[in-house]
PDB file of C-alpha atoms in Angstrom:
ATOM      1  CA  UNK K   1      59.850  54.128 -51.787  1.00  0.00           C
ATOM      2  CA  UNK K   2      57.898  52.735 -54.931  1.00  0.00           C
ATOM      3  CA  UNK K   3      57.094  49.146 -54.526  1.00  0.00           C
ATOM      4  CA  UNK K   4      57.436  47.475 -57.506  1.00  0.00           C
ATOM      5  CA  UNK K   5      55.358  44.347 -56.961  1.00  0.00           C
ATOM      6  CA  UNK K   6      52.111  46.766 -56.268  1.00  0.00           C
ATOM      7  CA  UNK K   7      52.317  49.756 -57.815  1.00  0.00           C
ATOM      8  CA  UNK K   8      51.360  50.178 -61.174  1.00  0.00           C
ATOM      9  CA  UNK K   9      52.726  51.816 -64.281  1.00  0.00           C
ATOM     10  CA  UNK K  10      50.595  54.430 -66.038  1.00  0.00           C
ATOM     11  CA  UNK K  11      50.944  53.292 -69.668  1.00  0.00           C
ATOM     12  CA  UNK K  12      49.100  56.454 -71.689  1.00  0.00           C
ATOM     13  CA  UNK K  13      48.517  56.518 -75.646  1.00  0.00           C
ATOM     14  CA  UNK K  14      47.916  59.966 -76.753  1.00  0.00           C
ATOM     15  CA  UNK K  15      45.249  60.611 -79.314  1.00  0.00           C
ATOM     16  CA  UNK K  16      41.777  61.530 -80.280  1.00  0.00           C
ATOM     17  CA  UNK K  17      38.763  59.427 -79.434  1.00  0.00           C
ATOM     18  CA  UNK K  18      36.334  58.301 -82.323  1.00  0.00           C
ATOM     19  CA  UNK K  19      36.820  56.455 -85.583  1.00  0.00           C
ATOM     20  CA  UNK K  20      37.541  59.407 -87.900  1.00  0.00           C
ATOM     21  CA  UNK K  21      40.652  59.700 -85.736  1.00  0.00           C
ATOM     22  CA  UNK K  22      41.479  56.177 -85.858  1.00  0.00           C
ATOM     23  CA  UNK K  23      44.312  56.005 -88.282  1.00  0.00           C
ATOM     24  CA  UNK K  24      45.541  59.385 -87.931  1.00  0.00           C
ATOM     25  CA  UNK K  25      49.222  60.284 -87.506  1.00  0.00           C
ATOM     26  CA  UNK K  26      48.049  62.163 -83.886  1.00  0.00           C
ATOM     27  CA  UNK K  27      47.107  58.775 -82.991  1.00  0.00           C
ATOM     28  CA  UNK K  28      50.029  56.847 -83.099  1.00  0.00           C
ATOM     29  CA  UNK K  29      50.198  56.576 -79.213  1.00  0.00           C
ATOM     30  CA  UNK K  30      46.580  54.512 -79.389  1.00  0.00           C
ATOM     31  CA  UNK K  31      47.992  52.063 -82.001  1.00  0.00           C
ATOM     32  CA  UNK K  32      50.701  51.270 -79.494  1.00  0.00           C
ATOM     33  CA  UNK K  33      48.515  50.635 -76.464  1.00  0.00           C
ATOM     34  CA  UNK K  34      46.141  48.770 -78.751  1.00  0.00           C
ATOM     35  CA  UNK K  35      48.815  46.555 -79.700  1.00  0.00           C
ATOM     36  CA  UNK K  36      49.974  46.246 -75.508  1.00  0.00           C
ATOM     37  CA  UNK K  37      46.555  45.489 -74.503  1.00  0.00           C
ATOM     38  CA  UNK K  38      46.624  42.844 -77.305  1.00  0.00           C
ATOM     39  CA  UNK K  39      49.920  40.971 -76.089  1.00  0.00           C
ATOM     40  CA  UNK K  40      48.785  40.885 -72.587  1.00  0.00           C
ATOM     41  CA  UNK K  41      45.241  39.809 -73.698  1.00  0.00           C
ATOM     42  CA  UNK K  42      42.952  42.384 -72.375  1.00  0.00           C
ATOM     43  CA  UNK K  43      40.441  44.298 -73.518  1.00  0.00           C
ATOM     44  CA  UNK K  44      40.024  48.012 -73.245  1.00  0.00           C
ATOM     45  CA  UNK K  45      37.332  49.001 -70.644  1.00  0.00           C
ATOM     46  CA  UNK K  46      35.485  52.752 -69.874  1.00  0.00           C
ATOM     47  CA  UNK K  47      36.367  53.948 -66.568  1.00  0.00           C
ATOM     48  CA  UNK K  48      35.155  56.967 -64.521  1.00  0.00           C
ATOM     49  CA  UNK K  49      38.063  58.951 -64.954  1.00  0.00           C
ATOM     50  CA  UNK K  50      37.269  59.852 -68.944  1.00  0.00           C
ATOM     51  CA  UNK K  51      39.648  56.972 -70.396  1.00  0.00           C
ATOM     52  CA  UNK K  52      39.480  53.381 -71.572  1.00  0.00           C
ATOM     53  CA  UNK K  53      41.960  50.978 -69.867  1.00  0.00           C
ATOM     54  CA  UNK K  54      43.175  47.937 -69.538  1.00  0.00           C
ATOM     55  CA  UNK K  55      44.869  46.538 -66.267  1.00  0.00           C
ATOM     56  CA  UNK K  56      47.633  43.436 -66.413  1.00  0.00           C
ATOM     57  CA  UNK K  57      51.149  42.529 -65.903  1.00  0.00           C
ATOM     58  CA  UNK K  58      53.761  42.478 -68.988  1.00  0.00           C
ATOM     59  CA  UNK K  59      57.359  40.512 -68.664  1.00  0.00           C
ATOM     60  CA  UNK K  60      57.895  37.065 -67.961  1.00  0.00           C
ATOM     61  CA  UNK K  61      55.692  35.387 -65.123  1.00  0.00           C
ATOM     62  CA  UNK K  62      56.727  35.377 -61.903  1.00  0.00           C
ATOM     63  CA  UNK K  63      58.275  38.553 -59.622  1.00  0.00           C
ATOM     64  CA  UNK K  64      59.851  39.616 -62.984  1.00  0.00           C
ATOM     65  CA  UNK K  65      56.662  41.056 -64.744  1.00  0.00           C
ATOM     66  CA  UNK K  66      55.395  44.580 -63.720  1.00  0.00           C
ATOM     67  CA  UNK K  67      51.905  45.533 -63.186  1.00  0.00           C
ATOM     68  CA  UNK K  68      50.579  47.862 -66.138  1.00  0.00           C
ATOM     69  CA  UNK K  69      47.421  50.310 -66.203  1.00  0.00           C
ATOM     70  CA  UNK K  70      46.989  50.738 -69.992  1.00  0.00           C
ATOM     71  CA  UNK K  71      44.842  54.012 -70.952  1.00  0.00           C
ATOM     72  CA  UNK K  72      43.783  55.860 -73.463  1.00  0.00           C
ATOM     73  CA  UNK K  73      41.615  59.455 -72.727  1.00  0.00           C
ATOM     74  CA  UNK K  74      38.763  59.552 -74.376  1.00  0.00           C
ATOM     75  CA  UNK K  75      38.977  63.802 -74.102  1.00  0.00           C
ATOM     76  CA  UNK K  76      40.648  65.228 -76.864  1.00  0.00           C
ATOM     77  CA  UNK K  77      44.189  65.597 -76.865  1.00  0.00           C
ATOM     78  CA  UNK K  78      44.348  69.079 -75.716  1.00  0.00           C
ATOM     79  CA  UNK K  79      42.767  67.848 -72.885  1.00  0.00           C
ATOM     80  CA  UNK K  80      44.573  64.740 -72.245  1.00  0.00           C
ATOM     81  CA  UNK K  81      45.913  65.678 -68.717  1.00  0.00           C
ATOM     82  CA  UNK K  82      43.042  65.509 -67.143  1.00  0.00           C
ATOM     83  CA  UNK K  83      41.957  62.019 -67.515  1.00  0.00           C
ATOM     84  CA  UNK K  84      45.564  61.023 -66.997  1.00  0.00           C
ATOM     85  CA  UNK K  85      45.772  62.868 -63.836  1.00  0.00           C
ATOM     86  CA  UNK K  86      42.218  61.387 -62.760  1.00  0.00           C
ATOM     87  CA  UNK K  87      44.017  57.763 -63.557  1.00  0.00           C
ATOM     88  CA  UNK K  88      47.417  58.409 -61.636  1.00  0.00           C
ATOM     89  CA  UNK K  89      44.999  59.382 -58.634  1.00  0.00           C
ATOM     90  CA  UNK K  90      42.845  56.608 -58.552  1.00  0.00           C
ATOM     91  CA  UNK K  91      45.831  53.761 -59.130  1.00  0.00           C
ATOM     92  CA  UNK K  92      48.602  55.637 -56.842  1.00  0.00           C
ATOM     93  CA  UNK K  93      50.989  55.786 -59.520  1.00  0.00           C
ATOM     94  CA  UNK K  94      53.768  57.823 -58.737  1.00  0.00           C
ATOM     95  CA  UNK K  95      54.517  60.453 -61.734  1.00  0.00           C
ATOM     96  CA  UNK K  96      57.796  58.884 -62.760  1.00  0.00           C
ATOM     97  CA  UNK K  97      55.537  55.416 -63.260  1.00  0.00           C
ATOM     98  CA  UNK K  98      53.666  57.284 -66.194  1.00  0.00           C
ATOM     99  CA  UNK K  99      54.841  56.836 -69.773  1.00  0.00           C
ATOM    100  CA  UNK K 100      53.233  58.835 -72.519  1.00  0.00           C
ATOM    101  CA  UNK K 101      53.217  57.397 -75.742  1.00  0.00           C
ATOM    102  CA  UNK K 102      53.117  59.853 -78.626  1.00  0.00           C
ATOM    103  CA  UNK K 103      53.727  61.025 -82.234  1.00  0.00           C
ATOM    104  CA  UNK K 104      56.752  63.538 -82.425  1.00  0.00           C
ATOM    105  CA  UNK K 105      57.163  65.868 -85.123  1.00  0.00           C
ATOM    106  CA  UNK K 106      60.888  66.693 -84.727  1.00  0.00           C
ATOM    107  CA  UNK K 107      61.865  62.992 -85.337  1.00  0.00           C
ATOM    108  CA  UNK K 108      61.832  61.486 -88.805  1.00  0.00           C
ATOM    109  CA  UNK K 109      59.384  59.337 -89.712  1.00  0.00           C
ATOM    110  CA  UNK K 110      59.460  55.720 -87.690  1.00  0.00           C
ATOM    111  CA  UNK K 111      62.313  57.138 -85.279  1.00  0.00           C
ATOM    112  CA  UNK K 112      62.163  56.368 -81.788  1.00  0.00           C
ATOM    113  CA  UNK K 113      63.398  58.315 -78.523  1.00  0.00           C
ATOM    114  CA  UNK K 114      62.703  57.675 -74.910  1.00  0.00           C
ATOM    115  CA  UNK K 115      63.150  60.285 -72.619  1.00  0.00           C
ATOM    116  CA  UNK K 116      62.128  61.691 -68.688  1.00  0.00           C
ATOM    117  CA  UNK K 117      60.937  65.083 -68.315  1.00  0.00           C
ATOM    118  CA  UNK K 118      61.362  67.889 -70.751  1.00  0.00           C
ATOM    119  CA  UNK K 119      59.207  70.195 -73.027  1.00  0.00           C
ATOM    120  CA  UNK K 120      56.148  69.432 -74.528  1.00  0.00           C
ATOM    121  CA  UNK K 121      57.519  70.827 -78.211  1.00  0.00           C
ATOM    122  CA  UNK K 122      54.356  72.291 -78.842  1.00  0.00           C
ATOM    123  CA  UNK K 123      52.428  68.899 -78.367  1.00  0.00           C
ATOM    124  CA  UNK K 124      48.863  69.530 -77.040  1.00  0.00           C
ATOM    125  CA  UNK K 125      48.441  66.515 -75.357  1.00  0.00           C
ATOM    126  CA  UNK K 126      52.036  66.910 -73.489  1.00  0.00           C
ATOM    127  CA  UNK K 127      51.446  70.653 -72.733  1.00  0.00           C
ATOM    128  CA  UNK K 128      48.221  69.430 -70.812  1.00  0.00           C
ATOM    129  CA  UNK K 129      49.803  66.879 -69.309  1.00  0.00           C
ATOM    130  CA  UNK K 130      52.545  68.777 -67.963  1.00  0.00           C
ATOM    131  CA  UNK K 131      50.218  71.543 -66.623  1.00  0.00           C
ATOM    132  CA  UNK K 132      48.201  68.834 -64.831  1.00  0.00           C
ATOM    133  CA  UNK K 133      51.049  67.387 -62.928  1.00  0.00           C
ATOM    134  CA  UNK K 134      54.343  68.616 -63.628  1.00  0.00           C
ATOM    135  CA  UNK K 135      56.844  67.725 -66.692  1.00  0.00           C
ATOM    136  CA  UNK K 136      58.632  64.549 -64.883  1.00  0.00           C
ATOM    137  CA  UNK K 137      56.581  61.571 -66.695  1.00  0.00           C
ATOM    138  CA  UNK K 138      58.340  59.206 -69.292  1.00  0.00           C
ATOM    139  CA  UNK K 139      58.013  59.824 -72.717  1.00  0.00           C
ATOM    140  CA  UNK K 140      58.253  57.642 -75.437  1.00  0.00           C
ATOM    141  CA  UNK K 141      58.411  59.859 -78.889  1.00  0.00           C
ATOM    142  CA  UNK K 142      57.458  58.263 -82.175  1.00  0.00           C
ATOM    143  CA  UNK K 143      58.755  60.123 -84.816  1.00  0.00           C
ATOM    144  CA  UNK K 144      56.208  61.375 -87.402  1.00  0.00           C
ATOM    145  CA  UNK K 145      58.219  63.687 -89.375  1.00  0.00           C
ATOM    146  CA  UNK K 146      57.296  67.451 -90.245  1.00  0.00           C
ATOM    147  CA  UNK K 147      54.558  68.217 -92.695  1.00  0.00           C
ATOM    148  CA  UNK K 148      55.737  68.364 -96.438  1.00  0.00           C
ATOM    149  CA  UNK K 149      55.541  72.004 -98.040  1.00  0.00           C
ATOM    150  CA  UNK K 150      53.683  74.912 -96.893  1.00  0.00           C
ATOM    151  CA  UNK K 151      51.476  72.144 -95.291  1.00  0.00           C
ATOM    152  CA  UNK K 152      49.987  72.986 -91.717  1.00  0.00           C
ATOM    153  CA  UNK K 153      51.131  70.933 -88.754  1.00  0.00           C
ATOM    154  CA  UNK K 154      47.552  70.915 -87.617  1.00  0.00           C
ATOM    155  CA  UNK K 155      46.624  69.446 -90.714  1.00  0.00           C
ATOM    156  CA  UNK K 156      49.266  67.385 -91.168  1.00  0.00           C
ATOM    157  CA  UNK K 157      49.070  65.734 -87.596  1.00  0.00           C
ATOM    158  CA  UNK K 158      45.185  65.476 -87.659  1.00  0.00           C
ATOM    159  CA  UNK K 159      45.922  63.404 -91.535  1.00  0.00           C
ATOM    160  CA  UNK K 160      46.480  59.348 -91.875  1.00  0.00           C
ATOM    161  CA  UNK K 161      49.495  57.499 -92.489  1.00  0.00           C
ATOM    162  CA  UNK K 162      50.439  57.846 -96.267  1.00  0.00           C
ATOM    163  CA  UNK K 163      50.670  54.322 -97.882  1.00  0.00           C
ATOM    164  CA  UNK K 164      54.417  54.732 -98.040  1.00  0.00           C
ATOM    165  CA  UNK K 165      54.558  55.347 -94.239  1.00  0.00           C
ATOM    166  CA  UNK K 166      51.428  52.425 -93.601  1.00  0.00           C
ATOM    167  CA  UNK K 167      54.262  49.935 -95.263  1.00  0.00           C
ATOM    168  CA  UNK K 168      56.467  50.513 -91.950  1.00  0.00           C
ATOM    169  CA  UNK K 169      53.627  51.366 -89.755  1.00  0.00           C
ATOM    170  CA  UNK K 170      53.078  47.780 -87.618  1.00  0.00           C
ATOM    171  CA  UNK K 171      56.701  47.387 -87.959  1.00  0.00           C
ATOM    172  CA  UNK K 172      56.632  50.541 -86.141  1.00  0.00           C
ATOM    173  CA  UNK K 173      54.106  50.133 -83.607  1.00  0.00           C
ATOM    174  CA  UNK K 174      55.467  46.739 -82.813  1.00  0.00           C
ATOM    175  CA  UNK K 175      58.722  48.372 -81.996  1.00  0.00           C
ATOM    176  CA  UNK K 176      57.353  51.063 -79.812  1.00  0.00           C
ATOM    177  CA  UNK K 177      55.418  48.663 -77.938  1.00  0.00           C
ATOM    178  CA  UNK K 178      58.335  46.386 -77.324  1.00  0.00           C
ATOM    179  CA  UNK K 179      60.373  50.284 -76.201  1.00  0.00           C
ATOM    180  CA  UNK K 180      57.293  50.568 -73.612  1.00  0.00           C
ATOM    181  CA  UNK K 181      57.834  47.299 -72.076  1.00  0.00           C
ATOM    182  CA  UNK K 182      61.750  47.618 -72.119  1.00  0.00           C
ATOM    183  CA  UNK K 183      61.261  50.839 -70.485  1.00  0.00           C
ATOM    184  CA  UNK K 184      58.287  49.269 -67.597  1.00  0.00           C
ATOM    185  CA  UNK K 185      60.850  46.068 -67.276  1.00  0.00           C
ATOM    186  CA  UNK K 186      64.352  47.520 -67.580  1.00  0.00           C
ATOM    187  CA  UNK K 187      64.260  50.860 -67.124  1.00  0.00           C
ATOM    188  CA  UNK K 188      65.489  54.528 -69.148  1.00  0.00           C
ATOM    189  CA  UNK K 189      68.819  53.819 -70.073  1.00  0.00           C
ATOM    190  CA  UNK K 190      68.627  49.838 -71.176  1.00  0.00           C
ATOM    191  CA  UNK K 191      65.483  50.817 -73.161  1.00  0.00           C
ATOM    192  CA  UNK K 192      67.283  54.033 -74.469  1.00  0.00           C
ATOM    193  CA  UNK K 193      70.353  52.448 -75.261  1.00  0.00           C
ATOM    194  CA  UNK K 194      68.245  49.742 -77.188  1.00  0.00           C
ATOM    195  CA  UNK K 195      65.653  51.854 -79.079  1.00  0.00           C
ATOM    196  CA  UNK K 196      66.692  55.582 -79.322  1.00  0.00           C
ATOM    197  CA  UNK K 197      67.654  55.820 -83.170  1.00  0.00           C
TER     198      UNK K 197
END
């Protein structure tokens, strides 16, 4: 039985390390646990297992708030399981306690689903996820869109934000964060009911 006064949620943005990357549509899952890490007021910190993270609580104060492990791998995001399975190792976290935060192609563009389990829709960093431990982790999906044209996905993924979509972007990223902790406080179906679009 998962105690949920001690055990931690795995909180995992999906993207590529290093400032080129930075505002890339791939890297929509860093924005959002930037943006956690900011609310609870911590600061992202290296740690052995190939990741920065940031450990606090989100919710209210009190027995209401949840304990959070915020991380992003600093592999790239072919790689990503790895690191994430170093992480859910060293903190105990059971695999239904990790959330993946990514970009989605198959959703339009600032669309949100929540989900458990699944495919990884040709996602890198989900395929190496689910090869490291299994396909039963939450997933929260932010919608990117498909590449315009004869455009390549890998090109497309690996591109920033246009300035149409930067005009919704921290409206966006503020409402996955607010999913995440919806998901951590309430669970699935109140944070699927209240965010899938």
């Amino acid at each position: 039985m998962v105690d949920d006064a001690t055990t931690p949620w795995l909180v995992v943005g999906l993207g590529n390390p290093g400032g080129e990357y930075a505002g890339n549509r791939h890297n929509i899952g860093f924005m959002v646990v930037d943006l956690l890490a900011e609310r609870i007021g911590g600061k992202f910190k290296a740690h052995k297992a190939r990741a920065q993270v940031v450990e606090g609580r989100i919710g209210p104060a009190g027995p209401g708030s949840r304990r959070v492990v915020l991380a992003k791998p600093m592999s790239f995001m072919n790689l990503s399981g790895g690191p994430v399975t170093a992480l859910r190792d060293f903190y105990k976290v059971p695999v239904e306690r990790i959330v993946a935060v990514h970009d989605e192609l198959d959703i339009d563009y600032a669309t949100l689903r929540l989900k458990l389990g699944g495919g990884d829709n040709g996602h890198n960093g989900l395929k190496s996820m689910t090869k490291a431990m299994g396909a039963e982790y939450h997933r929260v999906r932010c919608g990117i869109g498909r590449p315009p044209g004869r455009m390549q996905v890998a090109d497309f993924v690996l591109k920033d934000f246009s300035s149409t979509e930067r005009k919704e972007l921290d409206w966006f990223v503020d409402r996955s964060a607010d999913a995440v902790e919806c998901l951590v406080l309430e669970g699935l179906e109140r944070a699927q009911s209240t965010y899938n679009s």
